Amino acid sequence: MGSFKLIKLIFLLAILRTNLGGKTFFEMLQKATKHSGFLREYESDIECIKDTLRLVTVVFRHGQRTPADTYPTDPHINDSMVPYGWGQLTNEGKLNQYNQGLYLRKRYGKLLGTVYSPDIFYLRSTEVDRTKMSAMLEAAALWRPEQNQIFKEDLPWQPVILHYEPKDKDNLLLTTPCPAYFQELDRVMKSAEIIKLQEENELMYQELRNFTGLNIRNPDDIWSLYGTLRAEPRDKTRTILAHLTIEERNIAFRVGPSDS
Ligand SMILES: *[C@@H]1O[C@H](CO)[C@@H](O)[C@H](O)[C@H]1NC(C)=O
Ligand SMILES: *[C@@H]1O[C@H](CO)[C@@H](O)[C@H](O)[C@H]1NC(C)=O
């Protein structure tokens, strides 16, 4: 049993392409299984467990955006967020996503090759403008067309298929359609630990209600406000954000659900 556990661990390391100290994965496996029946049993399948990278799954967030929400006392409440619109990627966000695509090309170019095909590359985002755009920007950098995939000489870009599910059906990337998530959230919010945390922070909640005109009652509300303040244009001072202590900001970050 002991050596079986070791095998599983090494297999995981090999998948992660951790440095195996110059030894091939196969040599490591041989050593680990010297006294077990494992190797003999699976000898015929040995081709399947060579140390080669076969699949990469990358999960990433969208780039910097303009605020998606507002609050009654927001100095930007009448702003149209020209030229982007509310909740959309800014140029900074676009550039960062594109550069991340370049990084992925550099890191995984050998595995991917230079010819885009839907058979080797699957791209999925949530059903949100900024995440769709972020995915497309990564793909633009990752799959700049070469040779016979160039369809217009002065355009170093090709379309890449983007998949997404409707928000209420996306149970891979969003919590929205997951009743278990909300059950668990409810359970946690009713726990003694969180009730105590809520009481300890009641003054902060009151202050934030005063500052924003929003009915801020739980960490989720703070997280949402924090996201808005962080995304607001930098030219005007972000009074409320400055007012939050580091600890309060951390609370907002720790408990918030994933932003879409
Ligand atoms: C936003 O527009 C409304 C309606 O025109 C106005 O009453 C309000 O003062 C404006 N708020 C800000 C912060 O500019
Ligand atoms: C909130 O505003 C009310 C009314 O202006 C004031 O009486 C109260 O002290 C304020 N509370 C906090 C926590 O700032």
XYZ file of C-alpha atoms and ligand atoms in Angstrom:
288
model
C 0.000 0.000 0.000
C 2.821 2.363 0.920
C 4.448 2.156 -2.464
C 1.119 2.558 -4.202
C 0.656 5.909 -2.492
C 4.132 6.918 -3.609
C 3.322 6.024 -7.183
C 0.284 8.244 -7.140
C 2.337 11.120 -5.767
C 5.033 10.761 -8.400
C 2.451 10.529 -11.135
C 0.995 13.816 -9.984
C 4.424 15.448 -9.963
C 5.057 14.189 -13.456
C 1.801 15.674 -14.638
C 2.819 18.969 -13.106
C 6.165 18.718 -14.900
C 8.096 19.240 -11.713
C 11.798 18.740 -12.099
C 12.482 15.064 -11.551
C 16.159 15.584 -10.905
C 17.340 14.472 -14.344
C 15.647 11.067 -14.090
C 12.870 10.172 -16.431
C 9.485 9.560 -14.928
C 9.767 5.947 -16.025
C 12.997 5.483 -14.025
C 11.387 7.022 -10.977
C 8.415 4.745 -11.355
C 10.648 1.673 -11.685
C 12.453 2.597 -8.503
C 9.253 3.265 -6.602
C 7.698 -0.017 -7.677
C 10.740 -2.268 -7.394
C 9.202 -4.431 -4.695
C 5.569 -4.185 -5.631
C 3.577 -6.070 -8.195
C 2.370 -2.805 -9.690
C 4.838 -2.579 -12.556
C 4.388 -6.174 -13.735
C 0.644 -5.801 -13.640
C 0.640 -2.644 -15.737
C 3.658 -3.336 -17.913
C 1.515 -3.537 -21.039
C 0.150 -0.042 -20.374
C 3.545 1.541 -19.748
C 3.343 3.686 -22.919
C 0.560 5.634 -21.242
C 2.609 6.826 -18.301
C 5.662 8.322 -19.953
C 6.729 11.743 -18.778
C 5.146 13.851 -21.491
C 2.865 16.839 -21.213
C -0.478 15.958 -22.784
C -3.074 18.357 -21.514
C -3.019 21.814 -19.978
C -6.000 23.401 -18.266
C -5.603 27.094 -17.533
C -8.116 28.963 -15.405
C -7.808 32.727 -15.436
C -9.808 35.803 -14.534
C -10.893 38.677 -16.738
C -8.738 41.791 -17.006
C -9.192 45.152 -15.283
C -12.643 46.585 -15.860
C -14.726 49.675 -15.283
C -17.161 49.376 -12.340
C -20.052 47.008 -12.900
C -22.228 48.448 -10.131
C -22.803 51.759 -8.450
C -24.237 53.100 -5.172
C -26.522 56.082 -4.416
C -23.715 58.421 -3.246
C -21.308 57.408 -6.026
C -19.574 60.469 -7.533
C -19.432 58.461 -10.788
C -23.108 57.594 -10.789
C -23.811 59.628 -13.936
C -20.611 58.618 -15.663
C -21.056 56.671 -18.881
C -17.553 55.192 -18.527
C -16.592 56.386 -22.018
C -15.267 54.741 -24.113
C -15.839 51.385 -22.445
C -19.248 51.355 -20.768
C -19.994 49.926 -17.314
C -18.432 46.610 -16.324
C -16.279 46.380 -19.458
C -12.557 45.773 -19.938
C -10.341 48.847 -19.958
C -7.332 49.165 -22.265
C -5.134 48.195 -19.315
C -7.225 45.054 -18.832
C -7.109 44.233 -22.542
C -3.358 44.609 -22.699
C -2.859 42.417 -19.642
C -5.037 39.636 -21.064
C -3.224 39.820 -24.383
C 0.155 39.670 -22.675
C -0.963 36.680 -20.681
C -1.833 34.999 -23.988
C 1.697 35.726 -25.204
C 3.033 34.151 -22.033
C 0.937 31.013 -22.591
C 2.215 30.809 -26.170
C 5.782 31.027 -24.895
C 5.219 28.424 -22.216
C 3.055 25.932 -24.083
C 3.851 26.728 -27.731
C 5.709 23.456 -28.153
C 2.739 21.430 -26.958
C 0.191 23.413 -28.961
C 2.009 23.829 -32.258
C 1.288 26.781 -34.524
C -1.863 25.632 -36.337
C -5.091 26.442 -34.532
C -7.734 23.738 -34.553
C -10.846 23.337 -32.411
C -9.698 19.753 -31.868
C -6.708 20.848 -29.808
C -7.851 24.071 -28.166
C -11.050 24.597 -26.194
C -11.889 28.054 -24.914
C -14.694 28.704 -22.468
C -15.802 31.798 -20.593
C -18.825 32.812 -18.566
C -21.727 34.556 -20.280
C -20.389 38.007 -19.416
C -19.027 40.610 -21.843
C -15.714 41.157 -20.042
C -14.912 37.464 -19.666
C -15.774 36.743 -23.287
C -13.518 39.603 -24.366
C -10.751 38.435 -22.027
C -10.910 34.933 -23.489
C -10.788 36.306 -27.031
C -7.766 38.468 -26.172
C -5.861 35.493 -24.756
C -6.707 33.541 -27.880
C -5.652 36.409 -30.162
C -2.161 36.326 -28.666
C -2.011 32.554 -28.437
C -3.130 31.878 -31.992
C -1.669 34.573 -34.230
C -2.122 32.920 -37.621
C 0.847 31.633 -39.545
C 1.170 30.588 -43.182
C -2.048 29.167 -44.579
C -4.172 30.308 -41.646
C -3.509 33.960 -42.572
C -6.650 35.145 -44.368
C -5.811 38.866 -44.646
C -2.213 39.970 -45.061
C -2.347 43.027 -42.757
C -4.362 41.305 -40.004
C -2.295 39.219 -37.575
C -5.412 37.669 -36.031
C -7.803 34.805 -36.613
C -11.092 33.934 -34.947
C -11.051 31.205 -32.326
C -14.206 29.427 -31.160
C -15.460 30.663 -27.806
C -17.883 28.560 -25.763
C -20.100 29.633 -22.890
C -23.240 28.473 -21.128
C -26.161 30.709 -20.130
C -25.555 32.131 -16.651
C -28.319 30.096 -15.048
C -26.929 26.850 -16.488
C -23.187 27.413 -16.038
C -22.413 25.096 -13.156
C -18.717 24.913 -14.013
C -17.688 28.564 -13.707
C -20.507 30.207 -11.744
C -22.234 29.584 -8.430
C -25.617 30.838 -9.692
C -27.126 27.448 -10.635
C -25.690 25.589 -7.639
C -28.233 25.146 -4.805
C -25.598 23.366 -2.702
C -23.462 26.521 -2.732
C -26.315 28.630 -1.359
C -27.238 25.993 1.216
C -23.660 25.930 2.419
C -23.426 29.738 2.414
C -26.584 29.889 4.507
C -25.186 27.332 6.934
C -21.943 29.315 7.300
C -23.748 32.631 7.741
C -25.768 31.103 10.594
C -22.729 29.655 12.332
C -21.643 31.057 15.698
C -18.303 32.169 14.245
C -19.826 34.304 11.515
C -22.600 35.691 13.725
C -19.854 36.879 16.086
C -17.913 38.392 13.184
C -21.039 40.173 12.007
C -21.655 41.625 15.470
C -18.064 42.743 15.855
C -18.321 44.602 12.568
C -21.712 46.186 13.039
C -20.216 49.676 13.298
C -18.433 49.204 9.991
C -21.685 48.088 8.374
C -23.425 51.209 9.713
C -20.653 53.457 8.417
C -20.743 51.863 5.010
C -24.522 52.206 4.853
C -24.084 55.891 5.687
C -21.337 56.466 3.154
C -22.901 54.635 0.266
C -26.657 54.740 0.747
C -26.666 50.986 0.117
C -28.192 48.470 2.500
C -24.901 46.790 3.358
C -25.531 43.862 5.721
C -23.097 41.050 5.022
C -19.591 40.307 3.719
C -21.023 39.672 0.268
C -22.348 43.248 0.119
C -18.948 44.599 1.205
C -17.211 42.475 -1.368
C -19.470 43.850 -4.072
C -18.872 47.450 -2.940
C -15.152 46.832 -2.751
C -15.159 45.536 -6.335
C -16.961 48.678 -7.471
C -14.580 51.020 -5.617
C -11.530 49.235 -6.884
C -12.750 49.553 -10.453
C -13.761 53.203 -10.276
C -11.663 55.670 -12.265
C -8.500 56.629 -10.453
C -8.701 60.363 -11.087
C -11.155 61.040 -8.235
C -10.168 59.977 -4.728
C -11.750 56.796 -3.541
C -12.828 58.021 -0.153
C -14.664 54.948 0.975
C -11.968 52.544 -0.073
C -9.400 54.603 1.811
C -11.659 54.446 4.831
C -11.742 50.660 5.003
C -8.992 49.171 7.110
C -6.768 46.484 5.654
C -8.554 43.914 7.792
C -11.956 44.949 6.486
C -10.715 44.744 2.929
C -9.384 41.283 3.633
C -12.728 40.179 4.998
C -14.372 41.460 1.858
C -11.929 39.489 -0.263
C -12.006 36.274 1.716
C -15.739 35.810 1.776
C -16.789 37.131 -1.586
C -17.885 34.688 -4.291
C -15.970 34.644 -7.553
C -16.619 37.652 -9.758
C -17.866 36.763 -13.214
C -26.533 62.717 -11.433
O -27.611 63.148 -12.215
C -28.752 63.517 -11.437
C -29.884 63.845 -12.404
O -29.474 64.710 -13.386
C -28.402 64.678 -10.521
O -29.510 65.029 -9.732
C -27.247 64.267 -9.631
O -26.811 65.350 -8.835
C -26.077 63.746 -10.445
N -25.080 63.210 -9.541
C -23.779 63.395 -9.659
C -22.911 62.764 -8.624
O -23.287 63.993 -10.580
C -24.915 57.496 10.169
O -25.641 58.665 9.856
C -26.528 59.060 10.889
C -27.370 60.203 10.370
O -26.574 61.171 9.740
C -25.733 59.415 12.141
O -26.589 59.777 13.178
C -24.921 58.208 12.561
O -24.045 58.545 13.629
C -24.096 57.683 11.409
N -23.500 56.410 11.813
C -22.258 56.086 11.576
C -21.826 54.767 12.101
O -21.479 56.779 10.940
